[in-house]
Each structure stands twice: as C-alpha cells, then as structure tokens.
Coordinates of C-alpha atoms in Angstrom, one line a residue:
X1 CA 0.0 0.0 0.0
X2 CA 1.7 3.1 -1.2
X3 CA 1.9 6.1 1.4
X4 CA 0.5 9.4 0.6
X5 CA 2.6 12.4 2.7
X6 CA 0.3 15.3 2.6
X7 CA 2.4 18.6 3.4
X8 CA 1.6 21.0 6.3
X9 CA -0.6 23.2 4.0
X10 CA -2.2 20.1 2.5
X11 CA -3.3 19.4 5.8
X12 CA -4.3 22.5 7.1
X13 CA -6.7 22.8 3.6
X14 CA -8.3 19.4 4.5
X15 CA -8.9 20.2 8.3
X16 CA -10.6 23.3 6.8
X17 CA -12.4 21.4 4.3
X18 CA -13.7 18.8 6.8
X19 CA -14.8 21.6 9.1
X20 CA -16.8 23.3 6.5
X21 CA -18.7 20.5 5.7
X22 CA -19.6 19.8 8.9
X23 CA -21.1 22.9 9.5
X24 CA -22.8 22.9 6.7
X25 CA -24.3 19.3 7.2
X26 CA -25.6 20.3 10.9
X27 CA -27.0 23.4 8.8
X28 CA -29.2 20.6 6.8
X29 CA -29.9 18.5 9.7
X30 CA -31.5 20.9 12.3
X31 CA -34.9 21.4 10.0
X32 CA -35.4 18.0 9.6
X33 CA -34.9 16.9 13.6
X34 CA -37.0 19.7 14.2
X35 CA -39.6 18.3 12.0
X36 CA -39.2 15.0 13.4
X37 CA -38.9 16.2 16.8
X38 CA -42.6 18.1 16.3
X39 CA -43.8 15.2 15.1
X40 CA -43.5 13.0 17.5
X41 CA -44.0 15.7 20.6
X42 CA -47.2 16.6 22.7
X43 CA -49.7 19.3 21.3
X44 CA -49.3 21.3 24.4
X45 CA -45.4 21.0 24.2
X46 CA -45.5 22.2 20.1
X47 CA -48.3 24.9 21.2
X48 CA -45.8 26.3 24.1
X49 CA -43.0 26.3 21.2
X50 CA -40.5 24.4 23.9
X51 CA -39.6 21.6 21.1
X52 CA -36.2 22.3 19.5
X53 CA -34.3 19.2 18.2
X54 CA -35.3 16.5 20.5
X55 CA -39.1 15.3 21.4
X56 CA -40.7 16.9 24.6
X57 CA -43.6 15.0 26.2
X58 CA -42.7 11.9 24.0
X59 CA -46.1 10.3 21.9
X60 CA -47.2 8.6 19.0
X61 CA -50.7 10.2 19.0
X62 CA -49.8 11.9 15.4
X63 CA -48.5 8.8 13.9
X64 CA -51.5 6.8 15.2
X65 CA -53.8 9.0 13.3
X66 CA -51.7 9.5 10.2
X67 CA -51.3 5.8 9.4
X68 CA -54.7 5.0 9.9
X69 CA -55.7 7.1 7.2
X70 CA -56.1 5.1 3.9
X71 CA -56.1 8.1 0.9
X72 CA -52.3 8.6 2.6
X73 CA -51.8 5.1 2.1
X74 CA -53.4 4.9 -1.4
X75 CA -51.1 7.8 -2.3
X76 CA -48.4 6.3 -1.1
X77 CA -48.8 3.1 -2.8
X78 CA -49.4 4.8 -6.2
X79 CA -46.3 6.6 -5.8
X80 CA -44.4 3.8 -4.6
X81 CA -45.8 1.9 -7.7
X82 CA -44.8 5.0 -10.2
X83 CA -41.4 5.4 -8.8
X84 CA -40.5 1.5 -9.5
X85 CA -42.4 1.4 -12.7
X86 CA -40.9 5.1 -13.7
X87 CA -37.3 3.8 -12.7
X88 CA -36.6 1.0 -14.6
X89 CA -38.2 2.1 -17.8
X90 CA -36.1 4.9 -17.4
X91 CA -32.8 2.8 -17.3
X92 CA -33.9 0.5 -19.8
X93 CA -35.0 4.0 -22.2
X94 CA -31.5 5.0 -21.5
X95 CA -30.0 2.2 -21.3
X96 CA -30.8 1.1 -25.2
X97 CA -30.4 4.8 -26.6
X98 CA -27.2 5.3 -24.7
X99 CA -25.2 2.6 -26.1
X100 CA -25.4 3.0 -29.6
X101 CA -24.8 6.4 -29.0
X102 CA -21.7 5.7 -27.6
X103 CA -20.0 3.1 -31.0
X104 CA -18.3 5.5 -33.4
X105 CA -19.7 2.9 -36.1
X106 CA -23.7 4.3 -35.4
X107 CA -23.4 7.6 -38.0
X108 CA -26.4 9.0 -36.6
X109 CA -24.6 9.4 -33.0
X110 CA -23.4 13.0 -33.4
X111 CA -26.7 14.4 -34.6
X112 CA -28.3 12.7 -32.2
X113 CA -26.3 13.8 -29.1
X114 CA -26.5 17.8 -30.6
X115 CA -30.4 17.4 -30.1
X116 CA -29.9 15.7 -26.4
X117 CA -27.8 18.5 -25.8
X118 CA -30.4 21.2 -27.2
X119 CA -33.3 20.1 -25.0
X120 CA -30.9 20.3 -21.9
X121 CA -30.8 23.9 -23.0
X122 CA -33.9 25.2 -24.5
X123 CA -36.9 24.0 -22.6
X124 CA -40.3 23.8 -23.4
X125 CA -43.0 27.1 -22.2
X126 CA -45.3 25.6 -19.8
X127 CA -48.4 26.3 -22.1
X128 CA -47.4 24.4 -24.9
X129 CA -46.1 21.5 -23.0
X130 CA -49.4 21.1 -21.4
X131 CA -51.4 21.1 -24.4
X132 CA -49.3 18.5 -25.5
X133 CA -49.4 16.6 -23.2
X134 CA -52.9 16.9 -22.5
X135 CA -53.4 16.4 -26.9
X136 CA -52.3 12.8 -26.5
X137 CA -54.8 11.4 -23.8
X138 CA -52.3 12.1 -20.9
X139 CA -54.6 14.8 -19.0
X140 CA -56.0 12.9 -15.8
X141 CA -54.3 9.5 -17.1
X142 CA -51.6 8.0 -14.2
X143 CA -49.3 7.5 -17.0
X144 CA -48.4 11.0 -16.8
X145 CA -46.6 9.9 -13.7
X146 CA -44.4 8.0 -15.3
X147 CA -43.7 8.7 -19.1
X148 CA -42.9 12.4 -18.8
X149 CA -39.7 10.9 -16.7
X150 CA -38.3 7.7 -18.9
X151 CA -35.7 9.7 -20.0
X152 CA -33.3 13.0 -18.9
X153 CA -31.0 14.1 -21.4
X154 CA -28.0 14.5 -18.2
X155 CA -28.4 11.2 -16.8
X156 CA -28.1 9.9 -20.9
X157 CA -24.9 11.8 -21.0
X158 CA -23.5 10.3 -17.9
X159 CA -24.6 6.5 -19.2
X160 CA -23.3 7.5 -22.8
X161 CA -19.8 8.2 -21.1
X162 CA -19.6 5.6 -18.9
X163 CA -20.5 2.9 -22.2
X164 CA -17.8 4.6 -23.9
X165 CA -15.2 3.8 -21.8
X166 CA -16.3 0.0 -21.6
X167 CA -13.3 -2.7 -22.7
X168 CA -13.2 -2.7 -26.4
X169 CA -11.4 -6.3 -26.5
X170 CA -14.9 -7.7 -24.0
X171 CA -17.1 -6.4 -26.9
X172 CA -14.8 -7.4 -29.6
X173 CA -14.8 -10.9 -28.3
X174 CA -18.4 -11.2 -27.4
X175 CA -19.6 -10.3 -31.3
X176 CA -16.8 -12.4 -32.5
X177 CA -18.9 -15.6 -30.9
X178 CA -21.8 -14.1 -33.0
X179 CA -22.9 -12.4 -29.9
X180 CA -25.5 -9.1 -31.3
X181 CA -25.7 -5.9 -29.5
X182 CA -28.8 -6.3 -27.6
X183 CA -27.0 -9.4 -25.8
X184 CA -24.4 -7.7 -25.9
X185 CA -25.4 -5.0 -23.7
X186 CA -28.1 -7.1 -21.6
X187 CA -26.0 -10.1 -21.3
X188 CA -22.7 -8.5 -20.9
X189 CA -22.2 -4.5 -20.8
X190 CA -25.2 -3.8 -18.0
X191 CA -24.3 -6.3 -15.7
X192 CA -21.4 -5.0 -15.6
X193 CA -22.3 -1.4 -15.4
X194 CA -24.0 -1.8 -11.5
X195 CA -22.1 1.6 -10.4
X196 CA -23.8 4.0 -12.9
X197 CA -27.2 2.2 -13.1
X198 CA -27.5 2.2 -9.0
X199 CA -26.4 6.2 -10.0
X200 CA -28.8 6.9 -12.2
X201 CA -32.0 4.9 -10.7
X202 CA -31.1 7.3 -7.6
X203 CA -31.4 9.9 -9.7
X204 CA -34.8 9.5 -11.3
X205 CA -36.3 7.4 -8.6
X206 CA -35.6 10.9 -6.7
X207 CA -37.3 12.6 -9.3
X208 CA -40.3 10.6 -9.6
X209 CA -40.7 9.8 -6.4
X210 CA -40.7 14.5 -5.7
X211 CA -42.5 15.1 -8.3
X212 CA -44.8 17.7 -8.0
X213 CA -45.7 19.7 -10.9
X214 CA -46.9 17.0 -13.3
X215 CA -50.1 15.7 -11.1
X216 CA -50.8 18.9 -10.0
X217 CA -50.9 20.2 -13.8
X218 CA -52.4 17.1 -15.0
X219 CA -54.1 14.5 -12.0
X220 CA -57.9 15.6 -11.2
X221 CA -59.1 12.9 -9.9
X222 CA -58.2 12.4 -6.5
X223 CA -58.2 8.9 -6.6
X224 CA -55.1 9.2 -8.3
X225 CA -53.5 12.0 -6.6
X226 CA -49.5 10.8 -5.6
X227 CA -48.2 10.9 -2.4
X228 CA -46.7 15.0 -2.7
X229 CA -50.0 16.3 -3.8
X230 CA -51.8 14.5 -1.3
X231 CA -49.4 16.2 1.5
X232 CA -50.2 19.4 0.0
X233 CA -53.3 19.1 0.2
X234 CA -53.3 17.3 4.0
X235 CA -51.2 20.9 5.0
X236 CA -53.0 23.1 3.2
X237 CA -56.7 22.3 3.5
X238 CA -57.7 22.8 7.0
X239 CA -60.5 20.4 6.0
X240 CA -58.5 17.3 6.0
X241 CA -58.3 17.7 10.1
X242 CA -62.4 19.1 10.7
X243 CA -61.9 17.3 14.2
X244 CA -58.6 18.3 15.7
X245 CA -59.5 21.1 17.7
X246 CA -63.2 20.1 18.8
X247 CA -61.9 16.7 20.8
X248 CA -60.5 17.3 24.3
X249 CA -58.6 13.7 24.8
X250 CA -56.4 13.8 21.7
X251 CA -52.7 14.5 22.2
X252 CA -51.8 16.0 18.7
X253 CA -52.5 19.1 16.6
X254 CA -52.1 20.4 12.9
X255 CA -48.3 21.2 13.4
X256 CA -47.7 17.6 14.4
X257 CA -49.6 16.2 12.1
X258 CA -48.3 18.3 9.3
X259 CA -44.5 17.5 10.6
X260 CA -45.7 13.7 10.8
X261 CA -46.7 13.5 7.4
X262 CA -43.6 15.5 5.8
X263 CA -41.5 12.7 7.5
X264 CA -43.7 10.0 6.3
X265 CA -42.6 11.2 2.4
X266 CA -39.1 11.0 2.9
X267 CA -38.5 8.0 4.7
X268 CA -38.2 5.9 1.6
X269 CA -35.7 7.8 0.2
X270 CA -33.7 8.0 3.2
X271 CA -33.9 4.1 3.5
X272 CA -32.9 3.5 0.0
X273 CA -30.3 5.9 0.2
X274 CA -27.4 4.1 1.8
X275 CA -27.8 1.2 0.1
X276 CA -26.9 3.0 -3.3
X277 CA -24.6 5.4 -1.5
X278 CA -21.4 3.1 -2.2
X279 CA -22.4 3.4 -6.4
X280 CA -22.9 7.1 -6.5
X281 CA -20.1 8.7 -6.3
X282 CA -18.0 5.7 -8.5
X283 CA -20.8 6.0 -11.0
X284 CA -21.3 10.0 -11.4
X285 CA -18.0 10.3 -11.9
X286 CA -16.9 8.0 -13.8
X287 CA -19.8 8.5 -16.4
X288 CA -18.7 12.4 -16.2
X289 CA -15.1 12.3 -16.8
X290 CA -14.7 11.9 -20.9
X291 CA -17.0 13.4 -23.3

C-alpha cells in the first residue's frame, strides 16, 4: 500500500475542508430533527414552542392518526408503484439509446447527441407543453406519472460516457462468438455497469418519487393524486383535520400532524439511500469524466 505524505498546507486545507462540511451538514440536519422532533412531541409542548431538536412529552398520537388514514396510504402506494415502474423504464430508455450512442460505427450518434444536448438547453414554455401533453390522452391518465420521466438528457450523457469507456477487446470478443448488440449490452455490458445504473436509478427514482408539478398540472381525480399532492393538500386544506381542535382527549394538533406527514414522504428515500450510496459517487463520476 503506497503512502501518501500530505504537506503542512495540504493538511491545514483538509482540516478546513472537513470543518466546512460539517457545519454545513448540521445546517441541513437541524430542519429536519426539528420536524421529526414536532412530530413525535405533545400538542401542548408544540403549542408552548418548547420543542427544538429533540421530542418533549414523548407520543405517537400523530402517527396513530396519520397511518390509519387510507387516501395517505393509497397515495403512497401509487407513488411507490410510479417510482419502480418510472425507474426502470427509465434505465432501460436509456440504457438502449445510450449505447449505440456511444459506437463511433452508429453515423447518426453525433446528430443525435446535438439534439440531447439542445433540450438540456432550451426547454419547453409551460403552455405548450401542457397542451401537449394533454393532446395525446395524458390529461387525468396515471401515465403522466411515469412517461414524462423515462428519459433526462443529463443522466443519458453520464450512461453514454460511462459505455464509452467500456473494454473494447470484451465487446470485440463477445460479437466475434456471434454475440449481437442487444446481448451484448443485456447479457454483458449492463451487468457489468451496476455503479452507474445504482447512479442513475437514484437519480430518477428521486425525481419521480418529488414530483410535484406533473399531477398537479395534469391528475384531477383524487383517486389518483400521488403521495406529494396528497401532503399538499393534507397541510393546506384545514379540512383534511375538521376534528382536531373540537376533541378534548387527543394528544396532537395540525403542526404535528403536518410535521408527521412531511416525515412519512421522505422516509423511503432516506432508507434507499445508503444502500446506493457506495455506487454514487464511482458512478457519477466516472460516467462524467470523458466526453
């Protein structure tokens, strides 16, 4: 194992480095243990403002009642259902465009890329998109949950790079053995390739899973609303909680409940996170490095 010797400057720049993200990360992390802190504190504690980072007057009350709501359930499942669906046809959309984007042999690659590379640039006016969308039966249809999403011109780019730096001779090899290029890439190239498709499914499974504008633009039946709209709509609407404040016995209120339910929608992603954590930053960059 070779020995790096960092000079006193070196060092210094590191400390300083460390430090500064430190700080920044307790930055991050004091809204959202104040959020979980509220949610899982007293009404009367949240009411005398005495919760900071840490529960006072410890209770479940405002979990009770958010998880024994259904519609948050339904929502929930219909976005848990989107994001998987949305996810993998969006590595498998990028996946097959990608890689013959990245063989010089495929002529059209370069005119190609200069249109991935325009939309990245120029994006489309609200108005027209929606009539678009809404001109080819997508208006109140769950599939606009999904399709608008299959593919992100950035996230091609990075898969484009990272194919192009795949072993020639492994390819060579493979066709050699009569081996075409859709085995080649599902038998071969993407197994291979775990780094930057654990990358990218983080990516657009944090998309799909946020998404916000799309249902509330498109989604009118409430049936269908996903799990983001449906919190809007729990925080917003003070006639989602009609009861709170007319029953004597119950231990929770609309900041609670509103804090409860903000924790509920990220706790997927936070779970999911570390498990992709040791791809990320292996497959961002190496998909980023050559153009």
């Amino acid at each position: 194992m070779v020995t790096v010797h960092l000079s006193k400057r070196e060092k210094v720049f590191e400390i300083g480095i460390l430090i500064c993200l430190c700080i920044f990360s307790v930055i991050a992390l004091i809204p959202l243990l104040s959020v979980i802190s509220i949610s899982f504190s007293s009404s009367r504690a949240v009411d005398l403002n005495v919760v900071t980072i840490w529960p006072k007057e410890f209770t479940f009350d405002s979990w009770s009642y958010l998880l024994a709501r259904w519609d948050l359930w339904r929502s929930f499942l219909i976005t848990l259902l989107t994001t998987v669906i949305g996810t993998s046809l969006a590595l498998l959309v990028t996946a097959l465009l990608a890689f013959p984007l990245s063989k010089k042999e495929f002529l059209p690659a370069g005119i190609l890329m200069v249109a991935v590379v325009i939309t990245m640039v120029f994006k489309a006016p609200i108005v027209p998109y929606f009539l678009t969308v809404r001109s080819i039966g997508l208006y109140n249809n769950p599939l606009v949950l999904v399709i608008p999403h299959i593919l992100n011109p950035f996230n091609l780019i990075i898969m484009r790079t990272f194919f192009k730096q795949f072993p020639k001779d492994l390819e060579e090899a493979a066709l050699m053995e009569g081996c075409g290029y859709f085995r080649l890439l599902f038998h071969f190239v993407l197994p291979l390739s775990k780094a930057v498709l654990a990358t990218l499914a983080l990516f657009y499974g944090v998309v799909v899973w946020n998404q916000f504008q799309h249902p509330l633009f498109f989604i009118q039946n409430p049936d269908w609303f996903p799990l983001q709209i449906k919190i809007r709509q729990f925080i917003t609407d003070p006639n989602e909680m009609p009861f709170v404040e007319s029953i004597m016995d119950i231990n929770y209120n609309e900041r609670t409940l509103k804090s409860a339910t903000v924790v509920f929608a990220i706790i997927p992603v936070i779970l999911v996170y570390p498990f992709l954590q040791k791809y990320f930053v292996k497959g961002a960059m190496i998909g980023s490095v050559k153009g």
